[in-house]
Short mmCIF file of C-alpha atoms and ligand atoms in Angstrom, two decimals:
data_model
loop_
_atom_site.label_atom_id
_atom_site.label_comp_id
_atom_site.label_asym_id
_atom_site.label_seq_id
_atom_site.Cartn_x
_atom_site.Cartn_y
_atom_site.Cartn_z
CA MET A 1 -15.11 -1.31 -14.98
CA LYS A 2 -16.23 -1.74 -11.42
CA PHE A 3 -17.37 1.22 -9.35
CA GLY A 4 -17.37 0.94 -5.55
CA GLY A 5 -19.85 2.27 -3.00
CA THR A 6 -18.26 5.69 -2.43
CA SER A 7 -17.75 6.22 -6.16
CA ILE A 8 -21.52 6.09 -6.59
CA ALA A 9 -22.54 7.40 -3.16
CA THR A 10 -24.28 10.52 -4.49
CA GLY A 11 -26.08 11.60 -7.65
CA GLU A 12 -23.17 13.86 -8.46
CA ASN A 13 -20.71 10.98 -8.14
CA ILE A 14 -22.88 8.80 -10.38
CA ARG A 15 -22.77 11.47 -13.09
CA ARG A 16 -19.01 11.51 -12.76
CA VAL A 17 -18.96 7.73 -13.16
CA ALA A 18 -21.26 7.90 -16.20
CA LYS A 19 -18.93 10.43 -17.82
CA ILE A 20 -15.92 8.17 -17.23
CA VAL A 21 -17.78 5.32 -18.94
CA ALA A 22 -18.95 7.51 -21.83
CA HIS A 23 -15.42 8.85 -22.31
CA THR A 24 -14.01 5.33 -22.57
CA VAL A 25 -16.75 4.15 -24.92
CA LYS A 26 -15.96 7.12 -27.18
CA LYS A 27 -12.43 5.77 -27.54
CA ASP A 28 -13.92 2.70 -29.21
CA CYS A 29 -13.63 0.52 -26.15
CA LYS A 30 -16.33 -1.94 -25.19
CA VAL A 31 -17.21 -1.57 -21.53
CA ILE A 32 -19.11 -3.67 -19.02
CA VAL A 33 -20.02 -1.74 -15.87
CA VAL A 34 -20.19 -3.50 -12.50
CA VAL A 35 -21.65 -1.53 -9.60
CA SER A 36 -21.69 -1.84 -5.82
CA ALA A 37 -24.51 -0.71 -3.57
CA LEU A 38 -24.56 2.96 -2.60
CA ALA A 39 -22.11 3.52 0.28
CA GLY A 40 -23.42 2.16 3.58
CA ILE A 41 -26.53 0.44 2.20
CA THR A 42 -25.27 -3.15 2.50
CA ASN A 43 -24.42 -2.54 6.17
CA GLN A 44 -27.90 -1.12 6.74
CA LEU A 45 -29.49 -4.16 5.11
CA ALA A 46 -27.62 -6.43 7.52
CA VAL A 47 -28.76 -4.37 10.51
CA GLU A 48 -32.40 -4.32 9.35
CA ALA A 49 -32.43 -8.07 8.69
CA ASN A 50 -31.36 -8.64 12.28
CA GLN A 51 -33.99 -6.18 13.52
CA ALA A 52 -36.63 -8.06 11.55
CA LYS A 53 -35.48 -11.30 13.16
CA LYS A 54 -36.23 -9.68 16.52
CA LYS A 55 -39.80 -9.19 15.27
CA ASN A 56 -39.43 -5.43 15.09
CA GLU A 57 -42.11 -4.91 12.41
CA ASN A 58 -42.53 -1.12 12.81
CA GLN A 59 -38.90 -0.66 11.94
CA ILE A 60 -39.42 -2.23 8.50
CA GLN A 61 -41.78 0.51 7.29
CA LYS A 62 -39.40 3.21 8.45
CA PHE A 63 -36.49 1.56 6.66
CA MET A 64 -38.51 1.15 3.44
CA ARG A 65 -39.29 4.87 3.40
CA LYS A 66 -35.66 5.74 4.06
CA LEU A 67 -34.45 3.46 1.26
CA ILE A 68 -36.90 4.88 -1.28
CA GLU A 69 -36.08 8.47 -0.28
CA LYS A 70 -32.34 7.92 -0.51
CA HIS A 71 -32.39 6.14 -3.87
CA VAL A 72 -34.98 8.36 -5.51
CA ALA A 73 -33.13 11.51 -4.40
CA THR A 74 -29.87 10.08 -5.74
CA ALA A 75 -31.53 9.17 -9.05
CA LYS A 76 -32.94 12.69 -9.40
CA LYS A 77 -29.47 14.16 -9.03
CA ALA A 78 -27.83 11.57 -11.25
CA ILE A 79 -30.30 11.79 -14.14
CA GLU A 80 -31.53 14.93 -15.91
CA ASN A 81 -34.05 13.45 -18.33
CA LYS A 82 -37.43 13.39 -16.55
CA SER A 83 -38.78 10.34 -18.34
CA ILE A 84 -35.68 8.27 -17.50
CA GLN A 85 -35.95 9.55 -13.92
CA LYS A 86 -39.56 8.32 -13.71
CA ASP A 87 -38.67 4.88 -15.06
CA VAL A 88 -35.86 4.48 -12.56
CA GLU A 89 -38.11 5.64 -9.73
CA LYS A 90 -40.61 2.92 -10.67
CA VAL A 91 -37.91 0.23 -10.57
CA ILE A 92 -36.70 1.50 -7.17
CA LYS A 93 -40.19 1.34 -5.66
CA LYS A 94 -40.86 -2.12 -7.09
CA THR A 95 -37.54 -3.41 -5.75
CA VAL A 96 -38.11 -1.95 -2.28
CA ASN A 97 -41.54 -3.58 -2.28
CA ALA A 98 -39.96 -6.96 -2.88
CA LEU A 99 -37.53 -6.33 -0.02
CA GLU A 100 -40.39 -5.40 2.29
CA LYS A 101 -41.99 -8.78 1.67
CA VAL A 102 -38.78 -10.63 2.55
CA LEU A 103 -38.17 -8.62 5.73
CA THR A 104 -41.79 -9.09 6.81
CA GLY A 105 -41.37 -12.83 6.24
CA ILE A 106 -38.25 -12.88 8.40
CA CYS A 107 -40.15 -10.91 11.01
CA TYR A 108 -42.98 -13.46 11.17
CA VAL A 109 -40.71 -16.49 11.23
CA GLY A 110 -38.29 -14.82 13.66
CA GLU A 111 -35.44 -16.56 11.92
CA ILE A 112 -32.83 -15.69 9.37
CA THR A 113 -30.85 -18.31 7.49
CA PRO A 114 -27.63 -17.70 5.51
CA LYS A 115 -29.78 -18.16 2.39
CA SER A 116 -32.37 -15.53 3.33
CA MET A 117 -29.61 -13.21 4.55
CA ASP A 118 -27.94 -13.33 1.13
CA TYR A 119 -31.25 -12.53 -0.50
CA VAL A 120 -31.69 -9.48 1.73
CA MET A 121 -28.08 -8.38 1.19
CA SER A 122 -28.56 -8.51 -2.59
CA PHE A 123 -30.93 -5.52 -2.55
CA GLY A 124 -28.26 -2.81 -2.26
CA GLU A 125 -26.88 -3.57 -5.71
CA ARG A 126 -30.34 -4.20 -7.14
CA LEU A 127 -31.23 -0.64 -6.16
CA SER A 128 -28.03 1.09 -7.28
CA ALA A 129 -27.59 -0.53 -10.71
CA PRO A 130 -30.78 0.93 -12.26
CA ILE A 131 -29.67 4.44 -11.22
CA VAL A 132 -26.30 3.99 -12.92
CA GLU A 133 -28.09 2.55 -15.95
CA GLY A 134 -30.31 5.67 -16.02
CA ALA A 135 -27.32 7.99 -15.75
CA LEU A 136 -25.70 6.26 -18.75
CA GLN A 137 -28.92 6.55 -20.75
CA ASP A 138 -28.97 10.21 -19.81
CA LEU A 139 -25.66 10.53 -21.68
CA LYS A 140 -27.23 8.78 -24.69
CA LEU A 141 -25.49 5.48 -24.19
CA GLN A 142 -27.39 2.30 -24.96
CA THR A 143 -27.48 0.13 -21.88
CA GLN A 144 -29.14 -2.84 -20.26
CA CYS A 145 -29.20 -3.70 -16.58
CA PHE A 146 -28.50 -7.23 -15.27
CA THR A 147 -28.38 -8.80 -11.82
CA GLY A 148 -25.38 -11.09 -11.33
CA LYS A 149 -27.77 -13.98 -11.81
CA GLU A 150 -29.18 -12.58 -15.06
CA ALA A 151 -25.64 -11.94 -16.30
CA GLY A 152 -25.03 -15.68 -15.87
CA ILE A 153 -22.77 -15.81 -12.81
CA VAL A 154 -23.25 -19.20 -11.15
CA THR A 155 -21.76 -20.09 -7.77
CA ASP A 156 -21.69 -22.89 -5.22
CA ASP A 157 -24.19 -22.65 -2.36
CA ASN A 158 -21.81 -21.35 0.30
CA PHE A 159 -24.11 -18.45 1.15
CA GLY A 160 -22.32 -15.32 2.32
CA GLU A 161 -19.04 -16.34 0.70
CA ALA A 162 -19.98 -18.14 -2.50
CA LYS A 163 -17.41 -19.14 -5.14
CA PRO A 164 -18.01 -18.91 -8.86
CA LEU A 165 -18.28 -21.99 -11.06
CA MET A 166 -16.16 -20.55 -13.85
CA ASN A 167 -16.96 -22.89 -16.72
CA VAL A 168 -20.70 -22.50 -16.64
CA THR A 169 -20.37 -18.81 -15.77
CA THR A 170 -18.12 -18.18 -18.78
CA HIS A 171 -20.49 -20.00 -21.07
CA GLN A 172 -23.56 -18.12 -19.83
CA ALA A 173 -22.04 -14.65 -19.41
CA LYS A 174 -20.56 -14.81 -22.90
CA GLY A 175 -23.89 -15.84 -24.37
CA ARG A 176 -25.76 -13.05 -22.63
CA LEU A 177 -23.36 -10.11 -22.71
CA GLU A 178 -21.29 -10.52 -25.87
CA PRO A 179 -24.17 -9.93 -28.32
CA LEU A 180 -24.92 -6.68 -26.50
CA LEU A 181 -21.29 -5.53 -26.64
CA GLU A 182 -21.28 -6.22 -30.36
CA ARG A 183 -24.24 -3.89 -30.72
CA ASN A 184 -22.34 -1.22 -28.76
CA PHE A 185 -24.46 -1.57 -25.65
CA VAL A 186 -22.97 -1.00 -22.19
CA PRO A 187 -24.25 -3.77 -19.89
CA VAL A 188 -24.60 -2.68 -16.24
CA VAL A 189 -24.25 -5.63 -13.87
CA THR A 190 -24.91 -5.68 -10.13
CA GLY A 191 -21.71 -6.56 -8.29
CA TYR A 192 -21.52 -8.89 -5.28
CA ILE A 193 -24.54 -11.04 -6.14
CA ALA A 194 -24.93 -14.21 -8.15
CA ALA A 195 -26.99 -17.39 -7.96
CA THR A 196 -26.62 -21.13 -7.48
CA GLN A 197 -27.29 -23.54 -10.31
CA ASP A 198 -30.88 -23.69 -9.07
CA GLY A 199 -31.22 -19.92 -9.27
CA VAL A 200 -31.08 -19.20 -5.53
CA VAL A 201 -29.44 -15.81 -4.88
CA THR A 202 -25.94 -15.93 -3.35
CA THR A 203 -23.36 -13.28 -2.44
CA LEU A 204 -19.62 -13.42 -3.07
CA GLY A 205 -18.60 -12.10 0.38
CA ARG A 206 -18.37 -8.49 1.56
CA GLY A 207 -16.60 -6.27 -0.93
CA GLY A 208 -17.53 -8.86 -3.57
CA SER A 209 -18.21 -6.44 -6.43
CA ASP A 210 -14.48 -6.54 -7.18
CA TYR A 211 -14.84 -10.29 -7.57
CA THR A 212 -17.82 -9.87 -9.95
CA ALA A 213 -15.65 -7.61 -12.11
CA THR A 214 -12.78 -10.07 -12.38
CA ILE A 215 -15.14 -13.02 -12.92
CA LEU A 216 -16.80 -11.21 -15.84
CA GLY A 217 -13.41 -9.96 -17.08
CA VAL A 218 -12.23 -13.55 -17.39
CA ALA A 219 -15.53 -14.88 -18.74
CA LEU A 220 -15.48 -12.30 -21.55
CA ALA A 221 -11.69 -12.37 -22.04
CA ALA A 222 -11.38 -8.64 -21.33
CA ASP A 223 -8.17 -6.77 -22.10
CA GLU A 224 -8.14 -5.22 -18.64
CA VAL A 225 -10.27 -5.03 -15.50
CA TRP A 226 -10.46 -1.58 -13.95
CA ILE A 227 -11.52 -1.26 -10.31
CA TRP A 228 -12.55 2.35 -9.76
CA THR A 229 -12.53 3.46 -6.13
CA ASP A 230 -11.99 6.53 -3.94
CA VAL A 231 -8.18 6.43 -3.64
CA ASP A 232 -5.45 6.64 -6.29
CA GLY A 233 -4.61 2.95 -6.25
CA ILE A 234 -3.14 0.39 -3.89
CA MET A 235 -1.05 2.24 -1.37
CA THR A 236 1.67 1.39 1.12
CA THR A 237 -1.06 1.37 3.77
CA ASP A 238 -4.58 2.65 4.31
CA PRO A 239 -4.31 6.42 3.72
CA LYS A 240 -7.02 6.87 6.35
CA ILE A 241 -4.49 5.63 8.94
CA VAL A 242 -1.31 7.15 7.47
CA PRO A 243 -2.11 10.18 5.28
CA SER A 244 1.43 10.17 3.83
CA ALA A 245 0.94 6.63 2.44
CA LYS A 246 2.25 6.35 -1.14
CA MET A 247 0.57 4.81 -4.14
CA LEU A 248 2.29 1.71 -5.54
CA PRO A 249 2.25 2.23 -9.33
CA GLN A 250 2.65 -1.46 -10.07
CA LEU A 251 2.35 -4.78 -8.27
CA SER A 252 2.79 -8.39 -9.29
CA TYR A 253 -0.26 -10.64 -8.95
CA GLY A 254 1.49 -12.36 -6.02
CA GLU A 255 2.13 -9.14 -4.15
CA ALA A 256 -1.33 -7.78 -4.79
CA ALA A 257 -3.00 -11.05 -3.79
CA GLU A 258 -0.98 -11.09 -0.61
CA MET A 259 -2.14 -7.56 0.16
CA ALA A 260 -5.75 -8.24 -0.71
CA ILE A 261 -5.84 -11.41 1.35
CA PHE A 262 -4.22 -9.59 4.22
CA GLY A 263 -6.83 -6.93 4.32
CA ALA A 264 -5.63 -3.98 2.24
CA LYS A 265 -9.34 -3.32 1.94
CA ALA A 266 -8.71 -1.92 -1.52
CA MET A 267 -9.70 -5.29 -2.99
CA HIS A 268 -11.75 -8.44 -2.24
CA PRO A 269 -9.35 -11.23 -1.17
CA SER A 270 -10.44 -13.64 -3.90
CA ALA A 271 -10.80 -11.11 -6.70
CA LEU A 272 -7.42 -11.87 -8.21
CA GLU A 273 -7.89 -15.65 -8.42
CA PRO A 274 -9.63 -15.71 -11.81
CA VAL A 275 -7.43 -13.09 -13.48
CA ILE A 276 -4.13 -14.62 -12.35
CA GLN A 277 -4.86 -17.78 -14.31
CA ALA A 278 -6.06 -15.85 -17.33
CA GLY A 279 -3.23 -13.29 -17.14
CA ILE A 280 -5.59 -10.32 -17.40
CA PRO A 281 -4.13 -7.09 -15.94
CA VAL A 282 -6.10 -5.28 -13.24
CA ARG A 283 -5.94 -1.55 -12.61
CA ILE A 284 -7.06 0.20 -9.44
CA ARG A 285 -8.07 3.79 -10.25
CA ASN A 286 -9.56 6.83 -8.56
CA VAL A 287 -12.91 8.19 -9.84
CA PHE A 288 -12.05 11.51 -8.21
CA ASN A 289 -8.69 11.68 -10.00
CA PRO A 290 -9.10 9.89 -13.35
CA GLU A 291 -5.96 11.46 -14.83
CA ASN A 292 -3.94 9.24 -12.52
CA HIS A 293 -3.19 5.85 -14.06
CA GLY A 294 -3.55 4.07 -10.72
CA THR A 295 -1.96 0.78 -9.71
CA LEU A 296 -1.36 -1.77 -12.43
CA ILE A 297 -1.47 -5.37 -11.24
CA ALA A 298 0.05 -7.78 -13.74
CA ASP A 299 2.72 -10.41 -14.22
CA GLY A 300 6.28 -9.36 -13.44
CA GLN A 301 5.32 -5.94 -12.11
CA GLU A 302 7.05 -6.18 -8.72
CA VAL A 303 7.47 -2.91 -6.88
CA LYS A 304 11.06 -1.81 -7.18
CA SER A 305 12.14 -0.91 -3.68
CA LYS A 306 15.27 -1.07 -1.59
CA GLU A 307 13.25 -1.83 1.48
CA VAL A 308 11.97 -5.35 2.08
CA VAL A 309 8.62 -4.26 3.49
CA LYS A 310 6.49 -2.53 0.86
CA ALA A 311 3.11 -2.34 2.50
CA VAL A 312 1.40 -2.80 5.83
CA ALA A 313 -2.23 -3.60 6.51
CA MET A 314 -4.53 -3.77 9.48
CA ILE A 315 -7.28 -6.38 9.45
CA LYS A 316 -10.15 -5.56 11.77
CA ASP A 317 -13.23 -7.64 12.49
CA VAL A 318 -11.24 -10.68 13.55
CA ALA A 319 -11.21 -12.70 16.76
CA MET A 320 -8.59 -14.89 18.40
CA ILE A 321 -9.31 -18.31 19.87
CA ASN A 322 -6.88 -20.06 22.19
CA ILE A 323 -7.22 -23.79 22.62
CA LYS A 324 -5.28 -25.41 25.45
CA GLY A 325 -4.93 -29.10 26.10
CA THR A 326 -2.10 -31.01 27.77
CA ALA A 327 -3.21 -34.11 25.85
CA MET A 328 -2.32 -32.38 22.57
CA VAL A 329 1.37 -32.68 23.42
CA GLY A 330 3.02 -35.25 21.19
CA ALA A 331 -0.33 -36.66 20.05
CA PRO A 332 -0.33 -37.11 16.27
CA GLY A 333 -3.47 -35.82 14.61
CA SER A 334 -4.63 -33.54 17.41
CA TYR A 335 -4.38 -30.38 15.34
CA SER A 336 -6.06 -32.04 12.41
CA LYS A 337 -9.06 -32.88 14.60
CA ILE A 338 -9.50 -29.18 15.39
CA PHE A 339 -9.06 -28.10 11.76
CA ASP A 340 -11.34 -30.86 10.55
CA VAL A 341 -14.20 -29.87 12.83
CA LEU A 342 -13.92 -26.21 11.82
CA GLY A 343 -13.54 -27.04 8.13
CA LYS A 344 -16.65 -29.22 8.14
CA ASN A 345 -18.57 -26.31 9.65
CA LYS A 346 -17.30 -23.98 6.92
CA ILE A 347 -15.28 -21.88 9.36
CA ASN A 348 -12.25 -20.42 7.66
CA ILE A 349 -9.07 -20.11 9.72
CA MET A 350 -7.15 -16.98 8.74
CA MET A 351 -4.05 -17.46 10.85
CA VAL A 352 -2.59 -20.17 13.09
CA SER A 353 0.16 -20.21 15.65
CA THR A 354 1.33 -22.94 17.98
CA ALA A 355 4.04 -23.25 20.58
CA VAL A 356 6.69 -25.97 20.47
CA SER A 357 5.31 -27.24 23.76
CA GLU A 358 2.17 -28.06 21.70
CA ALA A 359 -0.11 -27.50 24.67
CA ASN A 360 -1.65 -24.49 23.02
CA ILE A 361 -2.92 -23.48 19.60
CA SER A 362 -4.12 -20.00 18.68
CA LEU A 363 -6.40 -19.31 15.71
CA ILE A 364 -7.64 -16.14 14.05
CA ILE A 365 -11.10 -16.18 12.46
CA ARG A 366 -13.60 -13.57 11.23
CA ARG A 367 -15.24 -11.93 14.24
CA ASN A 368 -18.77 -12.61 13.03
CA LEU A 369 -18.00 -16.35 13.18
CA LEU A 370 -16.84 -16.27 16.81
CA GLY A 371 -20.08 -17.53 18.39
CA ARG A 372 -20.47 -20.33 15.86
CA THR A 373 -16.80 -21.30 16.18
CA LEU A 374 -16.91 -21.47 19.96
CA SER A 375 -20.06 -23.57 20.00
CA THR A 376 -18.69 -25.85 17.27
CA LEU A 377 -15.50 -26.45 19.26
CA GLU A 378 -17.33 -26.95 22.53
CA ILE A 379 -19.74 -29.47 21.05
CA ALA A 380 -16.88 -31.35 19.38
CA PHE A 381 -14.49 -31.49 22.32
CA LEU A 382 -16.78 -31.32 25.35
CA GLY A 383 -16.06 -34.10 27.81
CA GLY A 384 -13.14 -35.39 25.73
CA SER A 385 -9.56 -35.47 26.98
CA LEU A 386 -7.88 -33.58 24.13
CA VAL A 387 -8.91 -30.01 24.99
CA ASN A 388 -8.94 -28.57 28.51
CA GLU A 389 -9.79 -24.96 27.87
CA ILE A 390 -11.07 -22.72 25.07
CA THR A 391 -10.81 -18.95 25.47
CA SER A 392 -11.36 -16.10 23.03
CA GLU A 393 -10.65 -12.39 22.53
CA ASP A 394 -12.78 -10.31 20.19
CA ASP A 395 -11.01 -6.95 20.57
CA VAL A 396 -7.95 -7.81 18.49
CA CYS A 397 -6.72 -7.05 14.98
CA VAL A 398 -4.10 -8.51 12.66
CA ILE A 399 -1.23 -6.40 11.39
CA ALA A 400 0.49 -7.72 8.26
CA ALA A 401 3.76 -6.40 6.85
CA MET A 402 4.24 -7.48 3.24
CA GLY A 403 6.89 -7.53 0.53
CA ALA A 404 8.30 -10.11 -1.87
CA ASN A 405 11.93 -9.39 -0.93
CA MET A 406 11.38 -10.48 2.65
CA LYS A 407 12.38 -13.93 1.51
CA GLY A 408 15.87 -14.63 2.71
CA THR A 409 16.46 -11.18 4.20
CA LEU A 410 17.72 -11.29 7.75
CA GLY A 411 16.49 -9.03 10.50
CA VAL A 412 13.09 -8.02 9.09
CA ALA A 413 11.20 -9.51 12.01
CA SER A 414 13.50 -7.89 14.53
CA ARG A 415 13.01 -4.45 12.93
CA ILE A 416 9.24 -4.91 12.92
CA PHE A 417 9.00 -6.07 16.51
CA THR A 418 11.44 -3.45 17.80
CA ALA A 419 9.34 -0.74 16.16
CA ILE A 420 6.24 -2.16 17.84
CA ALA A 421 7.94 -2.51 21.22
CA GLN A 422 9.04 1.12 21.08
CA GLU A 423 5.35 2.06 20.97
CA SER A 424 4.81 -0.11 24.09
CA ILE A 425 2.36 -2.27 22.16
CA ASN A 426 1.89 -5.82 23.36
CA ILE A 427 1.91 -8.56 20.70
CA ARG A 428 -0.62 -11.37 21.32
CA MET A 429 0.31 -13.80 18.54
CA ILE A 430 2.77 -14.05 15.61
CA ALA A 431 2.80 -15.99 12.35
CA GLN A 432 5.12 -16.00 9.37
CA GLY A 433 4.17 -18.10 6.40
CA SER A 434 7.01 -20.08 4.87
CA SER A 435 6.41 -18.14 1.64
CA GLU A 436 8.07 -15.29 3.55
CA LEU A 437 5.93 -12.78 1.69
CA ASN A 438 4.54 -11.44 4.91
CA ILE A 439 4.88 -11.35 8.65
CA SER A 440 1.59 -11.09 10.53
CA PHE A 441 0.92 -10.52 14.18
CA VAL A 442 -2.00 -9.80 16.44
CA VAL A 443 -2.43 -6.82 18.76
CA LYS A 444 -5.37 -5.31 20.63
CA GLU A 445 -7.56 -3.39 18.18
CA LYS A 446 -7.02 -0.13 20.05
CA ASP A 447 -3.27 -0.43 19.30
CA GLY A 448 -3.72 -1.36 15.63
CA GLU A 449 -3.35 2.06 14.02
CA ALA A 450 -0.29 2.91 16.11
CA ALA A 451 1.27 -0.40 15.06
CA VAL A 452 0.63 0.36 11.38
CA ARG A 453 2.17 3.83 11.74
CA ALA A 454 5.23 2.42 13.53
CA ILE A 455 5.97 -0.07 10.72
CA HIS A 456 5.23 2.47 7.98
CA LYS A 457 7.78 4.75 9.60
CA GLU A 458 10.42 2.09 10.30
CA PHE A 459 10.54 1.05 6.63
CA LYS A 460 10.22 4.64 5.38
CA LEU A 461 7.24 3.71 3.21
CA ASP A 462 6.29 7.33 2.61
CA ARG A 463 9.50 7.52 0.54
CA ILE A 464 9.12 4.22 -1.34
P1 ADP B 501 -14.97 0.53 -2.73
O1 ADP B 501 -16.26 1.01 -2.15
O2 ADP B 501 -14.54 1.34 -3.91
O3 ADP B 501 -14.94 -0.93 -2.97
P2 ADP B 501 -13.46 0.16 -0.33
O4 ADP B 501 -13.87 1.02 0.81
O5 ADP B 501 -13.88 -1.26 -0.34
O6 ADP B 501 -13.88 0.90 -1.67
O7 ADP B 501 -11.87 0.19 -0.50
C1 ADP B 501 -11.21 1.41 -0.68
C2 ADP B 501 -10.66 1.87 0.66
O8 ADP B 501 -9.70 0.92 1.11
C3 ADP B 501 -9.88 3.17 0.59
O9 ADP B 501 -10.72 4.28 0.77
C4 ADP B 501 -8.87 3.02 1.72
O10 ADP B 501 -9.26 3.74 2.87
C5 ADP B 501 -8.90 1.54 2.07
N1 ADP B 501 -7.57 0.91 2.05
C6 ADP B 501 -7.07 0.11 3.03
N2 ADP B 501 -5.83 -0.28 2.73
C7 ADP B 501 -5.51 0.28 1.54
C8 ADP B 501 -4.36 0.24 0.71
N3 ADP B 501 -3.25 -0.44 1.05
N4 ADP B 501 -4.40 0.93 -0.44
C9 ADP B 501 -5.50 1.60 -0.81
N5 ADP B 501 -6.61 1.68 -0.07
C10 ADP B 501 -6.63 1.02 1.10
N1 LIG B 502 -22.07 -3.88 -1.43
C1 LIG B 502 -21.24 -5.00 -1.06
C2 LIG B 502 -20.57 -4.73 0.28
O1 LIG B 502 -20.74 -3.66 0.86
C3 LIG B 502 -20.25 -5.38 -2.10
C4 LIG B 502 -19.24 -4.31 -2.48
O2 LIG B 502 -19.39 -3.16 -2.11
O3 LIG B 502 -18.27 -4.67 -3.17
O4 LIG B 502 -19.89 -5.58 0.78
MG1 MG B 503 -14.57 -2.66 -1.74
#
């Protein structure tokens, strides 16, 4: 069971979570708990790391006090037993102390590397997990707290977006967690963080606690992985944009992966990779409405729907890069040079579109990589004849309409684009993968929500 940031945002919520776990354990199930950081903490860590880089030392003390206050207050509400409370408080203070040292180091050096950033980012989960552990002990459950590294999750060294090495992880996680499960313990594992083979802390990418849960699910051959969050399940779109969005009671792995990859923030984009191979079902459930069975993601669970489009997502935090070059026309290998340079610099391209004239290629990347991408391209192509101009836009978003039945159905694109045109929204770029599971396009971010609403309405998704 994985619990997200909002599910454990307050002491009251943590007690709710502890009760859900205790209730399941009572039914003779063995449970491993994976927790995120308290809501908002990971973002704050990123901000403070950047402040430290700017040598803002005073800020560090203030942040340390805020962190201790927040976590201690949450622990006090989550845990009744005074002695457990005290123990958890001690762990919180010790952990914040360790963070202070790192931030002070960054402050003195005035530099932050992807490696040190991951280390800083790991503290949110390291602070939340002991509170959840305490809340479980409060309900008389036997527990033990692990960081991802202690649980045995090993990754490559792609800091910020590390990938698990499944064989060694399975071997280690089994060895460390299974004996505890046999003794009816409930292990509590920090989501999102792991370590390289050399023990250096890595993170699995933002939202990575989902990934931790599926990695451990596969490593321990779980019957199911449950992702507990703050909405009923995977819905036709983000209910924060369209309140009438409907829950999808079941999804195939393919459909769910498509949605996760295309930004239905409900799940980390890589989280389904391990479970697909192992055939382990995943359920998305609501901690605030545990009677609801949520969305079941498993083999052969396609949504039954007359409409071809079943869901629509908006992906923010992206940027568009346009590369123009008359010399690219009819020159074999010109695209591969661009992709090669970006690939070697570990810059992931999310979407590509080119014109038949071939004088122009447009790419979508994560917005936080924009500076690095532009400098990489400029260094690689400066003074050469292939590329004449590189421009970028950082106020765009991707809209993706998804559904397995799109394949071979005529007129889907025309319905989508007519609906968008009727809202007078300008489309900046279009791509349709040949899998025909989705059609994605790019609009200005300010138009994104209106575009989502227009498609949701056109395909009557509130009546799916
Ligand atoms: P957690 O902290 O539990 O990981 P997230 O904030 O990462 O939660 O993801 C849950 C949120 O994802 C929901 O509150 C919802 O606003 C948003 N969301 C976006 N698209 C969808 C979708 N298609 N279905 C469900 N939730 C979605
Ligand atoms: N705390 C991490 C984040 O905010 C991981 C997670 O919540 O899944 O990205
Ligand atoms: Mg999440």
